[in-house]
mmCIF file of C-alpha atoms in Angstrom:
data_model
loop_
_atom_site.group_PDB
_atom_site.id
_atom_site.type_symbol
_atom_site.label_atom_id
_atom_site.label_comp_id
_atom_site.label_asym_id
_atom_site.label_seq_id
_atom_site.Cartn_x
_atom_site.Cartn_y
_atom_site.Cartn_z
ATOM 1 C CA MET V 914 -40.822 -25.464 32.125
ATOM 2 C CA THR V 915 -44.270 -26.575 30.987
ATOM 3 C CA ALA V 916 -45.175 -29.377 28.583
ATOM 4 C CA PRO V 917 -46.424 -28.381 25.100
ATOM 5 C CA ALA V 918 -50.112 -28.596 24.336
ATOM 6 C CA GLY V 919 -51.296 -31.773 22.693
ATOM 7 C CA SER V 920 -48.408 -33.943 23.890
ATOM 8 C CA ALA V 921 -48.373 -37.654 23.151
ATOM 9 C CA SER V 922 -49.170 -40.530 25.556
ATOM 10 C CA PRO V 923 -47.013 -41.007 28.679
ATOM 11 C CA ILE V 924 -43.500 -42.429 28.176
ATOM 12 C CA ASN V 925 -42.114 -45.116 30.486
ATOM 13 C CA PRO V 926 -38.617 -44.558 31.925
ATOM 14 C CA LEU V 927 -35.700 -46.598 30.648
ATOM 15 C CA PRO V 928 -34.534 -49.519 32.776
ATOM 16 C CA PHE V 929 -30.974 -48.223 33.267
ATOM 17 C CA GLN V 930 -30.497 -44.638 34.339
ATOM 18 C CA VAL V 931 -27.316 -42.470 34.469
ATOM 19 C CA ARG V 932 -26.647 -39.569 36.782
ATOM 20 C CA PRO V 933 -26.571 -36.180 34.942
ATOM 21 C CA ARG V 934 -23.403 -34.113 35.313
ATOM 22 C CA ALA V 935 -23.489 -30.369 35.897
ATOM 23 C CA GLY V 936 -22.777 -28.442 32.695
ATOM 24 C CA GLU V 937 -22.494 -31.641 30.633
ATOM 25 C CA GLY V 938 -24.975 -30.648 27.932
ATOM 26 C CA GLY V 939 -27.902 -32.511 26.413
ATOM 27 C CA PRO V 940 -26.098 -34.338 23.556
ATOM 28 C CA SER V 941 -23.472 -35.850 25.883
ATOM 29 C CA PHE V 942 -26.119 -36.989 28.381
ATOM 30 C CA ILE V 943 -28.194 -38.639 25.604
ATOM 31 C CA ALA V 944 -25.068 -40.473 24.363
ATOM 32 C CA ARG V 945 -24.324 -41.845 27.861
ATOM 33 C CA LEU V 946 -27.979 -42.830 28.340
ATOM 34 C CA ALA V 947 -28.052 -44.751 25.032
ATOM 35 C CA HIS V 948 -24.778 -46.529 25.865
ATOM 36 C CA ALA V 949 -26.087 -47.584 29.292
ATOM 37 C CA ASN V 950 -29.275 -49.086 27.817
ATOM 38 C CA HIS V 951 -27.531 -50.698 24.807
ATOM 39 C CA LEU V 952 -29.460 -48.575 22.296
ATOM 40 C CA PRO V 953 -28.175 -47.005 19.075
ATOM 41 C CA LEU V 954 -27.588 -43.304 19.571
ATOM 42 C CA ALA V 955 -29.360 -42.385 16.315
ATOM 43 C CA TYR V 956 -32.439 -44.422 17.367
ATOM 44 C CA LEU V 957 -32.635 -42.710 20.771
ATOM 45 C CA ARG V 958 -32.240 -39.225 19.308
ATOM 46 C CA ARG V 959 -34.978 -39.970 16.762
ATOM 47 C CA PHE V 960 -37.272 -41.232 19.527
ATOM 48 C CA LEU V 961 -36.710 -38.071 21.629
ATOM 49 C CA ALA V 962 -37.857 -35.817 18.756
ATOM 50 C CA GLU V 963 -41.490 -34.685 18.732
ATOM 51 C CA PRO V 964 -44.015 -37.016 17.033
ATOM 52 C CA PRO V 965 -45.457 -37.791 14.554
ATOM 53 C CA PHE V 966 -42.429 -37.341 12.259
ATOM 54 C CA HIS V 967 -39.720 -37.622 14.960
ATOM 55 C CA SER V 968 -37.387 -35.204 13.186
ATOM 56 C CA GLY V 969 -35.519 -32.166 14.437
ATOM 57 C CA MET V 970 -34.007 -31.420 17.818
ATOM 58 C CA PRO V 971 -34.711 -33.683 20.870
ATOM 59 C CA SER V 972 -37.388 -32.563 23.328
ATOM 60 C CA TRP V 973 -36.542 -31.874 26.965
ATOM 61 C CA PHE V 974 -39.951 -33.219 28.063
ATOM 62 C CA ARG V 975 -39.463 -36.580 26.343
ATOM 63 C CA LEU V 976 -35.915 -36.832 27.721
ATOM 64 C CA ALA V 977 -37.170 -36.078 31.236
ATOM 65 C CA ALA V 978 -39.894 -38.723 30.856
ATOM 66 C CA LEU V 979 -37.292 -41.338 29.848
ATOM 67 C CA THR V 980 -35.153 -40.531 32.908
ATOM 68 C CA GLY V 981 -38.034 -39.985 35.344
ATOM 69 C CA ARG V 982 -36.916 -36.456 36.263
ATOM 70 C CA ASP V 983 -38.414 -32.979 36.188
ATOM 71 C CA PRO V 984 -37.758 -31.228 32.807
ATOM 72 C CA GLY V 985 -36.825 -27.887 34.385
ATOM 73 C CA ILE V 986 -34.389 -29.386 36.893
ATOM 74 C CA LEU V 987 -32.806 -31.652 34.245
ATOM 75 C CA HIS V 988 -32.404 -28.708 31.868
ATOM 76 C CA ALA V 989 -30.810 -26.552 34.579
ATOM 77 C CA ILE V 990 -28.340 -29.295 35.606
ATOM 78 C CA LEU V 991 -27.175 -30.162 32.100
ATOM 79 C CA GLU V 992 -27.064 -26.682 30.553
ATOM 80 C CA THR V 993 -25.845 -24.542 33.479
ATOM 81 C CA LYS V 994 -22.065 -24.054 33.430
ATOM 82 C CA GLN V 995 -19.358 -21.522 34.289
ATOM 83 C CA CYS V 996 -17.857 -18.819 32.072
ATOM 84 C CA GLN V 997 -14.429 -19.768 30.763
ATOM 85 C CA GLU V 998 -13.065 -16.251 31.346
ATOM 86 C CA CYS V 999 -14.475 -15.021 34.674
ATOM 87 C CA GLY V 1000 -15.875 -18.272 36.175
ATOM 88 C CA ALA V 1001 -19.410 -16.913 36.727
ATOM 89 C CA SER V 1002 -22.404 -19.239 36.403
ATOM 90 C CA MET V 1003 -24.236 -18.965 33.077
ATOM 91 C CA PRO V 1004 -28.009 -19.591 32.895
ATOM 92 C CA PRO V 1005 -29.237 -22.344 30.551
ATOM 93 C CA THR V 1006 -30.335 -21.472 27.037
ATOM 94 C CA GLY V 1007 -33.794 -22.203 25.625
ATOM 95 C CA THR V 1008 -32.584 -24.041 22.514
ATOM 96 C CA PHE V 1009 -31.431 -27.636 22.787
ATOM 97 C CA GLY V 1010 -27.682 -28.011 22.232
ATOM 98 C CA SER V 1011 -26.901 -24.279 21.935
ATOM 99 C CA ARG V 1012 -24.277 -23.502 24.558
ATOM 100 C CA ALA V 1013 -22.179 -20.362 25.059
ATOM 101 C CA PHE V 1014 -18.676 -20.411 26.504
ATOM 102 C CA LEU V 1015 -18.482 -16.758 27.641
ATOM 103 C CA CYS V 1016 -21.084 -14.930 29.685
ATOM 104 C CA SER V 1017 -20.838 -11.334 28.316
ATOM 105 C CA SER V 1018 -19.255 -9.121 25.691
ATOM 106 C CA ARG V 1019 -16.706 -7.959 28.276
ATOM 107 C CA CYS V 1020 -15.456 -11.524 28.730
ATOM 108 C CA ARG V 1021 -15.392 -12.035 24.962
ATOM 109 C CA SER V 1022 -13.262 -8.907 24.485
ATOM 110 C CA ARG V 1023 -10.933 -9.972 27.299
ATOM 111 C CA ALA V 1024 -10.494 -13.426 25.801
ATOM 112 C CA HIS V 1025 -9.823 -11.936 22.371
ATOM 113 C CA ARG V 1026 -7.128 -9.627 23.792
ATOM 114 C CA SER V 1027 -5.503 -12.536 25.596
ATOM 115 C CA ARG V 1028 -5.363 -14.507 22.315
ATOM 116 C CA GLU V 1029 -3.950 -11.496 20.440
ATOM 117 C CA ALA V 1030 -1.036 -10.907 22.831
ATOM 118 C CA THR V 1031 2.008 -9.153 21.340
ATOM 119 C CA ALA V 1032 5.686 -9.033 22.275
ATOM 120 C CA ALA V 1033 8.936 -7.722 20.791
ATOM 121 C CA CYS V 1034 11.011 -9.954 18.526
ATOM 122 C CA ARG V 1035 14.355 -10.888 20.070
ATOM 123 C CA ILE V 1036 16.306 -9.993 16.915
ATOM 124 C CA CYS V 1037 14.594 -7.075 15.120
ATOM 125 C CA ARG V 1038 12.641 -5.746 18.171
ATOM 126 C CA GLN V 1039 9.497 -5.389 16.064
ATOM 127 C CA PRO V 1040 6.130 -6.195 17.713
ATOM 128 C CA MET V 1041 4.895 -9.684 16.853
ATOM 129 C CA LYS V 1042 1.714 -11.604 17.629
ATOM 130 C CA ILE V 1043 2.138 -14.390 20.170
ATOM 131 C CA GLN V 1044 0.097 -17.473 19.338
ATOM 132 C CA PHE V 1045 -1.259 -19.859 21.952
ATOM 133 C CA GLY V 1046 1.566 -22.050 23.247
ATOM 134 C CA GLN V 1047 4.322 -20.094 21.462
ATOM 135 C CA ARG V 1048 7.455 -19.732 23.598
ATOM 136 C CA HIS V 1049 10.191 -18.454 21.286
ATOM 137 C CA ARG V 1050 10.220 -14.746 20.358
ATOM 138 C CA LEU V 1051 11.253 -14.789 16.679
ATOM 139 C CA CYS V 1052 8.908 -13.140 14.190
ATOM 140 C CA SER V 1053 10.045 -14.510 10.810
ATOM 141 C CA SER V 1054 12.350 -16.918 9.000
ATOM 142 C CA THR V 1055 14.948 -14.153 8.599
ATOM 143 C CA CYS V 1056 15.100 -13.592 12.368
ATOM 144 C CA ARG V 1057 15.321 -17.334 13.004
ATOM 145 C CA ARG V 1058 18.247 -17.546 10.580
ATOM 146 C CA THR V 1059 19.986 -14.606 12.288
ATOM 147 C CA ALA V 1060 19.531 -16.173 15.719
ATOM 148 C CA TYR V 1061 20.844 -19.496 14.429
ATOM 149 C CA LEU V 1062 23.969 -17.894 12.928
ATOM 150 C CA LEU V 1063 24.620 -15.924 16.121
ATOM 151 C CA ARG V 1064 24.488 -19.111 18.178
ATOM 152 C CA GLN V 1065 26.780 -20.910 15.730
ATOM 153 C CA ARG V 1066 29.349 -18.079 15.755
ATOM 154 C CA SER V 1067 29.424 -17.845 19.555
ATOM 155 C CA PRO V 1068 32.599 -19.277 21.185
ATOM 156 C CA ASP V 1069 30.614 -21.811 23.262
ATOM 157 C CA PRO V 1070 27.426 -22.756 21.376
ATOM 158 C CA VAL V 1071 24.830 -24.463 23.545
ATOM 159 C CA ASP V 1072 21.665 -26.033 22.146
ATOM 160 C CA LYS V 1073 19.440 -24.367 24.723
ATOM 161 C CA ARG V 1074 16.783 -21.696 24.584
ATOM 162 C CA PRO V 1075 17.796 -18.259 25.927
ATOM 163 C CA GLU V 1076 17.283 -17.609 29.624
ATOM 164 C CA SER V 1077 14.333 -15.257 29.010
ATOM 165 C CA ASP V 1078 12.411 -17.989 27.156
ATOM 166 C CA SER V 1079 13.408 -21.135 29.064
ATOM 167 C CA THR V 1080 11.839 -22.502 32.207
ATOM 168 C CA ASP V 1081 13.987 -25.618 32.707
ATOM 169 C CA GLU V 1082 17.786 -25.607 32.504
ATOM 170 C CA THR V 1083 17.876 -29.236 31.340
ATOM 171 C CA THR V 1084 15.397 -28.769 28.495
ATOM 172 C CA ARG V 1085 17.013 -29.289 25.108
ATOM 173 C CA VAL V 1086 15.633 -27.260 22.213
ATOM 174 C CA CYS V 1087 15.862 -27.328 18.422
ATOM 175 C CA VAL V 1088 18.812 -25.274 17.179
ATOM 176 C CA ALA V 1089 16.751 -23.899 14.266
ATOM 177 C CA CYS V 1090 13.342 -22.920 15.702
ATOM 178 C CA GLU V 1091 14.148 -23.145 19.463
ATOM 179 C CA ARG V 1092 11.205 -25.408 20.204
ATOM 180 C CA PRO V 1093 11.656 -28.104 22.903
ATOM 181 C CA LEU V 1094 12.785 -31.528 21.725
ATOM 182 C CA PRO V 1095 10.997 -34.705 22.856
ATOM 183 C CA PRO V 1096 12.093 -35.697 26.366
ATOM 184 C CA ASN V 1097 13.151 -39.253 25.459
ATOM 185 C CA CYS V 1098 15.026 -38.475 22.233
ATOM 186 C CA ARG V 1099 18.675 -39.393 21.701
ATOM 187 C CA THR V 1100 21.355 -36.988 22.866
ATOM 188 C CA SER V 1101 22.747 -36.409 19.367
ATOM 189 C CA ARG V 1102 19.452 -35.076 18.017
ATOM 190 C CA ARG V 1103 19.560 -31.346 17.196
ATOM 191 C CA PHE V 1104 16.369 -30.649 15.230
ATOM 192 C CA CYS V 1105 12.703 -31.155 16.008
ATOM 193 C CA SER V 1106 11.665 -31.941 12.422
ATOM 194 C CA THR V 1107 12.972 -32.483 8.904
ATOM 195 C CA THR V 1108 11.948 -28.936 7.932
ATOM 196 C CA CYS V 1109 14.205 -27.410 10.606
ATOM 197 C CA ALA V 1110 17.092 -29.630 9.495
ATOM 198 C CA LYS V 1111 16.720 -28.464 5.889
ATOM 199 C CA ASP V 1112 16.540 -24.816 6.992
ATOM 200 C CA ALA V 1113 19.710 -25.175 9.078
ATOM 201 C CA ARG V 1114 21.636 -26.763 6.181
ATOM 202 C CA ARG V 1115 20.484 -24.013 3.836
ATOM 203 C CA TRP V 1116 21.526 -21.326 6.318
ATOM 204 C CA ASP V 1117 24.969 -22.919 6.672
ATOM 205 C CA ARG V 1118 25.457 -22.931 2.884
ATOM 206 C CA ILE V 1119 24.486 -19.259 2.701
ATOM 207 C CA ALA V 1120 26.937 -18.373 5.477
ATOM 208 C CA GLN V 1121 29.758 -20.194 3.655
ATOM 209 C CA ARG V 1122 28.948 -18.431 0.395
ATOM 210 C CA GLU V 1123 28.955 -15.085 2.177
ATOM 211 C CA GLN V 1124 32.438 -15.730 3.516
ATOM 212 C CA LEU V 1125 33.840 -16.919 0.166
ATOM 213 C CA MET V 1126 32.033 -14.501 -2.132
ATOM 214 C CA SER V 1127 32.842 -10.912 -1.224
ATOM 215 C CA ALA V 1128 33.385 -9.635 -4.789
ATOM 216 C CA CYS V 1129 31.564 -9.901 -8.109
ATOM 217 C CA GLU V 1130 32.559 -12.980 -10.124
ATOM 218 C CA PHE V 1131 32.695 -10.967 -13.352
ATOM 219 C CA CYS V 1132 34.102 -7.491 -12.662
ATOM 220 C CA GLY V 1133 35.528 -7.932 -9.142
ATOM 221 C CA ALA V 1134 33.522 -5.064 -7.632
ATOM 222 C CA PRO V 1135 32.588 -5.352 -3.930
ATOM 223 C CA LEU V 1136 29.184 -6.933 -3.440
ATOM 224 C CA PRO V 1137 26.412 -5.284 -1.381
ATOM 225 C CA PRO V 1138 25.239 -7.004 1.833
ATOM 226 C CA VAL V 1139 22.972 -10.038 1.688
ATOM 227 C CA GLY V 1140 19.297 -9.269 1.175
ATOM 228 C CA THR V 1141 16.548 -9.766 3.736
ATOM 229 C CA ASP V 1142 15.490 -13.031 2.099
ATOM 230 C CA GLY V 1143 18.834 -14.633 3.030
ATOM 231 C CA SER V 1144 20.000 -15.236 -0.558
ATOM 232 C CA ALA V 1145 23.686 -14.667 -1.397
ATOM 233 C CA ARG V 1146 24.755 -12.824 -4.558
ATOM 234 C CA ARG V 1147 27.345 -13.695 -7.185
ATOM 235 C CA TRP V 1148 27.239 -10.527 -9.312
ATOM 236 C CA CYS V 1149 27.106 -6.869 -8.400
ATOM 237 C CA SER V 1150 24.415 -6.051 -10.969
ATOM 238 C CA GLY V 1151 22.184 -7.581 -13.600
ATOM 239 C CA ARG V 1152 24.580 -6.312 -16.300
ATOM 240 C CA CYS V 1153 27.470 -8.401 -14.961
ATOM 241 C CA LYS V 1154 25.154 -11.419 -14.647
ATOM 242 C CA LYS V 1155 24.154 -11.157 -18.325
ATOM 243 C CA ARG V 1156 27.761 -10.718 -19.458
ATOM 244 C CA ALA V 1157 28.846 -13.736 -17.434
ATOM 245 C CA TYR V 1158 26.110 -15.906 -18.971
ATOM 246 C CA ARG V 1159 26.985 -14.652 -22.482
ATOM 247 C CA GLY V 1160 30.636 -15.619 -22.037
ATOM 248 C CA HIS V 1161 32.198 -12.124 -22.201
ATOM 249 C CA GLU V 1162 35.773 -11.640 -21.076
ATOM 250 C CA PRO V 1163 36.137 -9.583 -17.866
ATOM 251 C CA ALA V 1164 39.351 -7.982 -19.238
ATOM 252 C CA ASN V 1165 37.309 -6.078 -21.848
ATOM 253 C CA HIS V 1166 35.073 -4.613 -19.150
ATOM 254 C CA THR V 1167 37.415 -2.847 -16.760
ATOM 255 C CA LEU V 1168 35.953 -0.778 -13.968
ATOM 256 C CA LEU V 1169 35.556 2.984 -14.264
ATOM 257 C CA THR V 1170 34.580 5.594 -11.692
ATOM 258 C CA CYS V 1171 31.653 7.975 -12.060
ATOM 259 C CA GLU V 1172 32.687 11.640 -11.976
ATOM 260 C CA ASN V 1173 29.614 12.572 -9.925
ATOM 261 C CA CYS V 1174 28.918 9.885 -7.300
ATOM 262 C CA GLN V 1175 32.280 8.006 -7.436
ATOM 263 C CA THR V 1176 30.505 4.688 -8.074
ATOM 264 C CA PRO V 1177 32.549 2.011 -9.935
ATOM 265 C CA PHE V 1178 30.998 0.743 -13.161
ATOM 266 C CA ALA V 1179 32.153 -1.297 -16.149
ATOM 267 C CA LYS V 1180 32.727 -0.304 -19.748
ATOM 268 C CA THR V 1181 30.167 -1.034 -22.424
ATOM 269 C CA SER V 1182 30.299 -4.170 -24.557
ATOM 270 C CA SER V 1183 31.750 -2.139 -27.458
ATOM 271 C CA GLY V 1184 34.709 -0.962 -25.320
ATOM 272 C CA THR V 1185 33.791 2.755 -25.294
ATOM 273 C CA SER V 1186 34.409 4.539 -22.009
ATOM 274 C CA ARG V 1187 31.905 6.674 -20.173
ATOM 275 C CA ARG V 1188 32.117 9.444 -17.607
ATOM 276 C CA TRP V 1189 28.912 8.736 -15.671
ATOM 277 C CA CYS V 1190 27.413 5.571 -14.209
ATOM 278 C CA SER V 1191 23.785 6.386 -15.067
ATOM 279 C CA PRO V 1192 21.734 8.951 -16.999
ATOM 280 C CA GLY V 1193 20.819 10.608 -13.693
ATOM 281 C CA CYS V 1194 24.429 11.631 -12.917
ATOM 282 C CA ARG V 1195 25.091 13.268 -16.287
ATOM 283 C CA PRO V 1196 22.687 16.238 -15.918
ATOM 284 C CA THR V 1197 24.055 16.883 -12.431
ATOM 285 C CA VAL V 1198 27.637 17.301 -13.689
ATOM 286 C CA THR V 1199 26.719 19.299 -16.780
ATOM 287 C CA ARG V 1200 24.547 21.590 -14.677
ATOM 288 C CA GLN V 1201 27.510 22.334 -12.397
ATOM 289 C CA LEU V 1202 29.819 23.125 -15.349
ATOM 290 C CA ARG V 1203 27.283 25.359 -17.069
ATOM 291 C CA PRO V 1204 27.891 29.129 -16.560
ATOM 292 C CA PRO V 1205 25.300 30.871 -14.406
ATOM 293 C CA ILE V 1206 22.416 32.449 -16.241
ATOM 294 C CA PRO V 1207 22.291 36.223 -15.628
ATOM 295 C CA THR V 1208 19.242 37.478 -13.861
ATOM 296 C CA PRO V 1209 17.042 39.347 -16.332
ATOM 297 C CA ALA V 1210 16.381 42.977 -15.517
ATOM 298 C CA GLU V 1211 12.872 44.185 -14.937
ATOM 299 C CA PRO V 1212 11.279 45.225 -18.240
ATOM 300 C CA ALA V 1213 10.560 48.947 -18.576
ATOM 301 C CA GLU V 1214 7.134 50.238 -19.400
ATOM 302 C CA PRO V 1215 6.515 50.169 -23.148
ATOM 303 C CA THR V 1216 6.422 53.624 -24.754
ATOM 304 C CA TRP V 1217 5.455 54.394 -28.301
ATOM 305 C CA THR V 1218 8.104 56.306 -30.238
ATOM 306 C CA PRO V 1219 7.102 57.606 -33.639
ATOM 307 C CA THR V 1220 9.283 56.676 -36.566
ATOM 308 C CA PRO V 1221 11.139 59.749 -37.760
ATOM 309 C CA SER V 1222 10.305 60.674 -41.297
ATOM 310 C CA PRO V 1223 11.198 63.643 -43.484
ATOM 311 C CA ALA V 1224 8.692 66.503 -42.975
ATOM 312 C CA GLN V 1225 7.093 68.306 -45.883
ATOM 313 C CA PRO V 1226 4.624 71.189 -46.119
ATOM 314 C CA MET V 1227 0.959 70.086 -46.300
ATOM 315 C CA THR V 1228 -2.441 71.810 -46.308
ATOM 316 C CA CYS V 1229 -5.340 70.732 -44.052
ATOM 317 C CA ASN V 1230 -8.298 69.365 -46.025
ATOM 318 C CA ARG V 1231 -10.817 71.035 -43.688
ATOM 319 C CA CYS V 1232 -9.538 74.428 -42.582
ATOM 320 C CA ALA V 1233 -6.850 74.980 -45.315
ATOM 321 C CA THR V 1234 -4.123 75.568 -42.704
ATOM 322 C CA ASN V 1235 -0.500 74.963 -43.712
ATOM 323 C CA PHE V 1236 1.460 72.501 -41.469
ATOM 324 C CA GLN V 1237 4.499 70.231 -41.578
ATOM 325 C CA GLY V 1238 3.419 66.633 -42.182
ATOM 326 C CA ARG V 1239 4.918 63.449 -43.582
ATOM 327 C CA PRO V 1240 4.147 61.399 -46.687
ATOM 328 C CA ARG V 1241 1.023 59.276 -46.457
ATOM 329 C CA GLY V 1242 0.262 60.867 -43.098
ATOM 330 C CA CYS V 1243 -2.915 62.389 -41.718
ATOM 331 C CA PRO V 1244 -4.258 65.158 -44.054
ATOM 332 C CA LEU V 1245 -5.704 67.096 -41.085
ATOM 333 C CA CYS V 1246 -3.814 69.662 -39.034
ATOM 334 C CA SER V 1247 -5.177 69.105 -35.504
ATOM 335 C CA THR V 1248 -7.389 66.948 -33.299
ATOM 336 C CA ALA V 1249 -10.252 69.412 -33.536
ATOM 337 C CA CYS V 1250 -10.380 68.989 -37.306
ATOM 338 C CA TRP V 1251 -10.195 65.251 -36.822
ATOM 339 C CA GLU V 1252 -13.220 65.167 -34.505
ATOM 340 C CA ALA V 1253 -15.214 67.481 -36.765
ATOM 341 C CA GLU V 1254 -14.441 65.292 -39.792
ATOM 342 C CA LEU V 1255 -15.541 62.165 -37.910
ATOM 343 C CA GLU V 1256 -18.839 63.757 -36.884
ATOM 344 C CA GLU V 1257 -19.474 64.818 -40.451
ATOM 345 C CA HIS V 1258 -18.756 61.313 -41.794
ATOM 346 C CA ALA V 1259 -20.921 59.705 -39.106
ATOM 347 C CA GLY V 1260 -23.830 61.868 -40.128
ATOM 348 C CA ARG V 1261 -23.483 60.635 -43.720
ATOM 349 C CA LEU V 1262 -22.881 56.954 -42.642
ATOM 350 C CA LYS V 1263 -19.521 56.840 -44.347
ATOM 351 C CA CYS V 1264 -16.136 55.470 -43.303
ATOM 352 C CA GLY V 1265 -13.957 57.960 -41.421
ATOM 353 C CA ILE V 1266 -10.967 57.273 -43.707
ATOM 354 C CA CYS V 1267 -12.305 56.367 -47.148
ATOM 355 C CA PRO V 1268 -15.562 57.493 -48.794
ATOM 356 C CA GLU V 1269 -17.014 53.980 -48.475
ATOM 357 C CA SER V 1270 -20.657 54.027 -47.345
ATOM 358 C CA LEU V 1271 -21.755 52.230 -44.182
ATOM 359 C CA ALA V 1272 -25.475 52.381 -44.854
ATOM 360 C CA ASP V 1273 -25.713 48.662 -45.801
ATOM 361 C CA SER V 1274 -23.592 47.450 -42.857
ATOM 362 C CA ARG V 1275 -25.137 44.786 -40.646
ATOM 363 C CA HIS V 1276 -23.018 45.761 -37.655
ATOM 364 C CA SER V 1277 -23.737 48.204 -34.863
ATOM 365 C CA PRO V 1278 -24.852 51.726 -35.871
ATOM 366 C CA ALA V 1279 -21.854 53.063 -33.932
ATOM 367 C CA ARG V 1280 -19.450 51.577 -36.458
ATOM 368 C CA ARG V 1281 -16.965 54.149 -37.806
ATOM 369 C CA TRP V 1282 -14.711 52.202 -40.177
ATOM 370 C CA CYS V 1283 -15.453 50.041 -43.179
ATOM 371 C CA SER V 1284 -12.570 47.597 -42.755
ATOM 372 C CA ARG V 1285 -9.693 46.579 -40.548
ATOM 373 C CA ALA V 1286 -7.164 48.398 -42.704
ATOM 374 C CA CYS V 1287 -9.060 51.669 -42.310
ATOM 375 C CA ARG V 1288 -9.300 51.202 -38.564
ATOM 376 C CA GLN V 1289 -5.541 50.665 -38.218
ATOM 377 C CA ARG V 1290 -4.851 53.686 -40.441
ATOM 378 C CA ALA V 1291 -7.203 55.802 -38.273
ATOM 379 C CA TYR V 1292 -5.377 54.746 -35.086
ATOM 380 C CA ARG V 1293 -2.043 55.613 -36.665
ATOM 381 C CA TRP V 1294 -3.256 59.069 -37.737
ATOM 382 C CA HIS V 1295 -4.757 59.725 -34.296
ATOM 383 C CA ARG V 1296 -1.402 59.054 -32.615
ATOM 384 C CA GLU V 1297 0.302 61.341 -35.088
ATOM 385 C CA LEU V 1298 -2.110 64.170 -34.309
ATOM 386 C CA GLN V 1299 -1.547 63.697 -30.557
ATOM 387 C CA ILE V 1300 2.178 64.114 -31.059
ATOM 388 C CA ARG V 1301 1.670 67.328 -33.008
ATOM 389 C CA GLY V 1302 -0.356 68.745 -30.183
#
């Protein structure tokens, strides 16, 4: 370690010196040096900063001059220490006061995993995170309540931690959170704090209410089990709770049974009876009572059947051939006459059905009909001619 260029005049050592400790760090050594020489710590730290402003971090060269030691050796003694995870020696850092506790990323990961240790809860067997110094294996307030009630219901309750968690047979623990009690406390003490005492009294009240209250206070229906939050129930549903607060008489709300799920339920406030407990059960029952819907047969292919009409003798407008036609039917006798008539009309730019001219039409030159009615009539006549053969 070399001195910076342009350093100030030489500094005389202090009259009282202290021996540096390995791995102590610069701030602790400066504090001990100021205490030994009866100097204010703030004054000494300001003096050790670089002139002319004497602000910022202390300088190793000025500290070495005050102690009469080599700056490199003093820096190595104070800043060299061992890793907290693996115990290896860590080299000193270049910045004053900046000290690491772990030597590598591997040691940091190992320390993090050791802090994030997990174990199974003794009651619910779910994995829980074990904090530093935690001895009991209970993950939540619900599990602590369950463990407390199990110990209270046992034939010979003992205020001791379970064998898997205890290290000393004579250690007395709190009956609520299972933490060790102070060694010199009185023998009648059962809780470690006021919070645990309040929790235990609340758990006892809940257990008494569970034993006394097994049916709904309004309709008498059996109550479901206590929820996970540890709260006891007085009514089987929100409906019974509202009726109880409104002052309804339970005799007017007798229990009925659902025809689908066999769940007991009460009558309505008007006294009318029902057959189902909820709107979801009604479609299920009505669907079962409904007759089965027949499977539809596959539809046949559509075929066009001409409407029978009385035949009458007619004469073809083109070839003057006599044939049997129907009223308002095609005035041509065959398909050949039909095609010839269409070609003749197309040459004159006229409609194939009526004598309407198509010369002024803005549509395609291949247009054959003047209107939709004429087109439909042409299709009907064409089918009629196909049937004639």
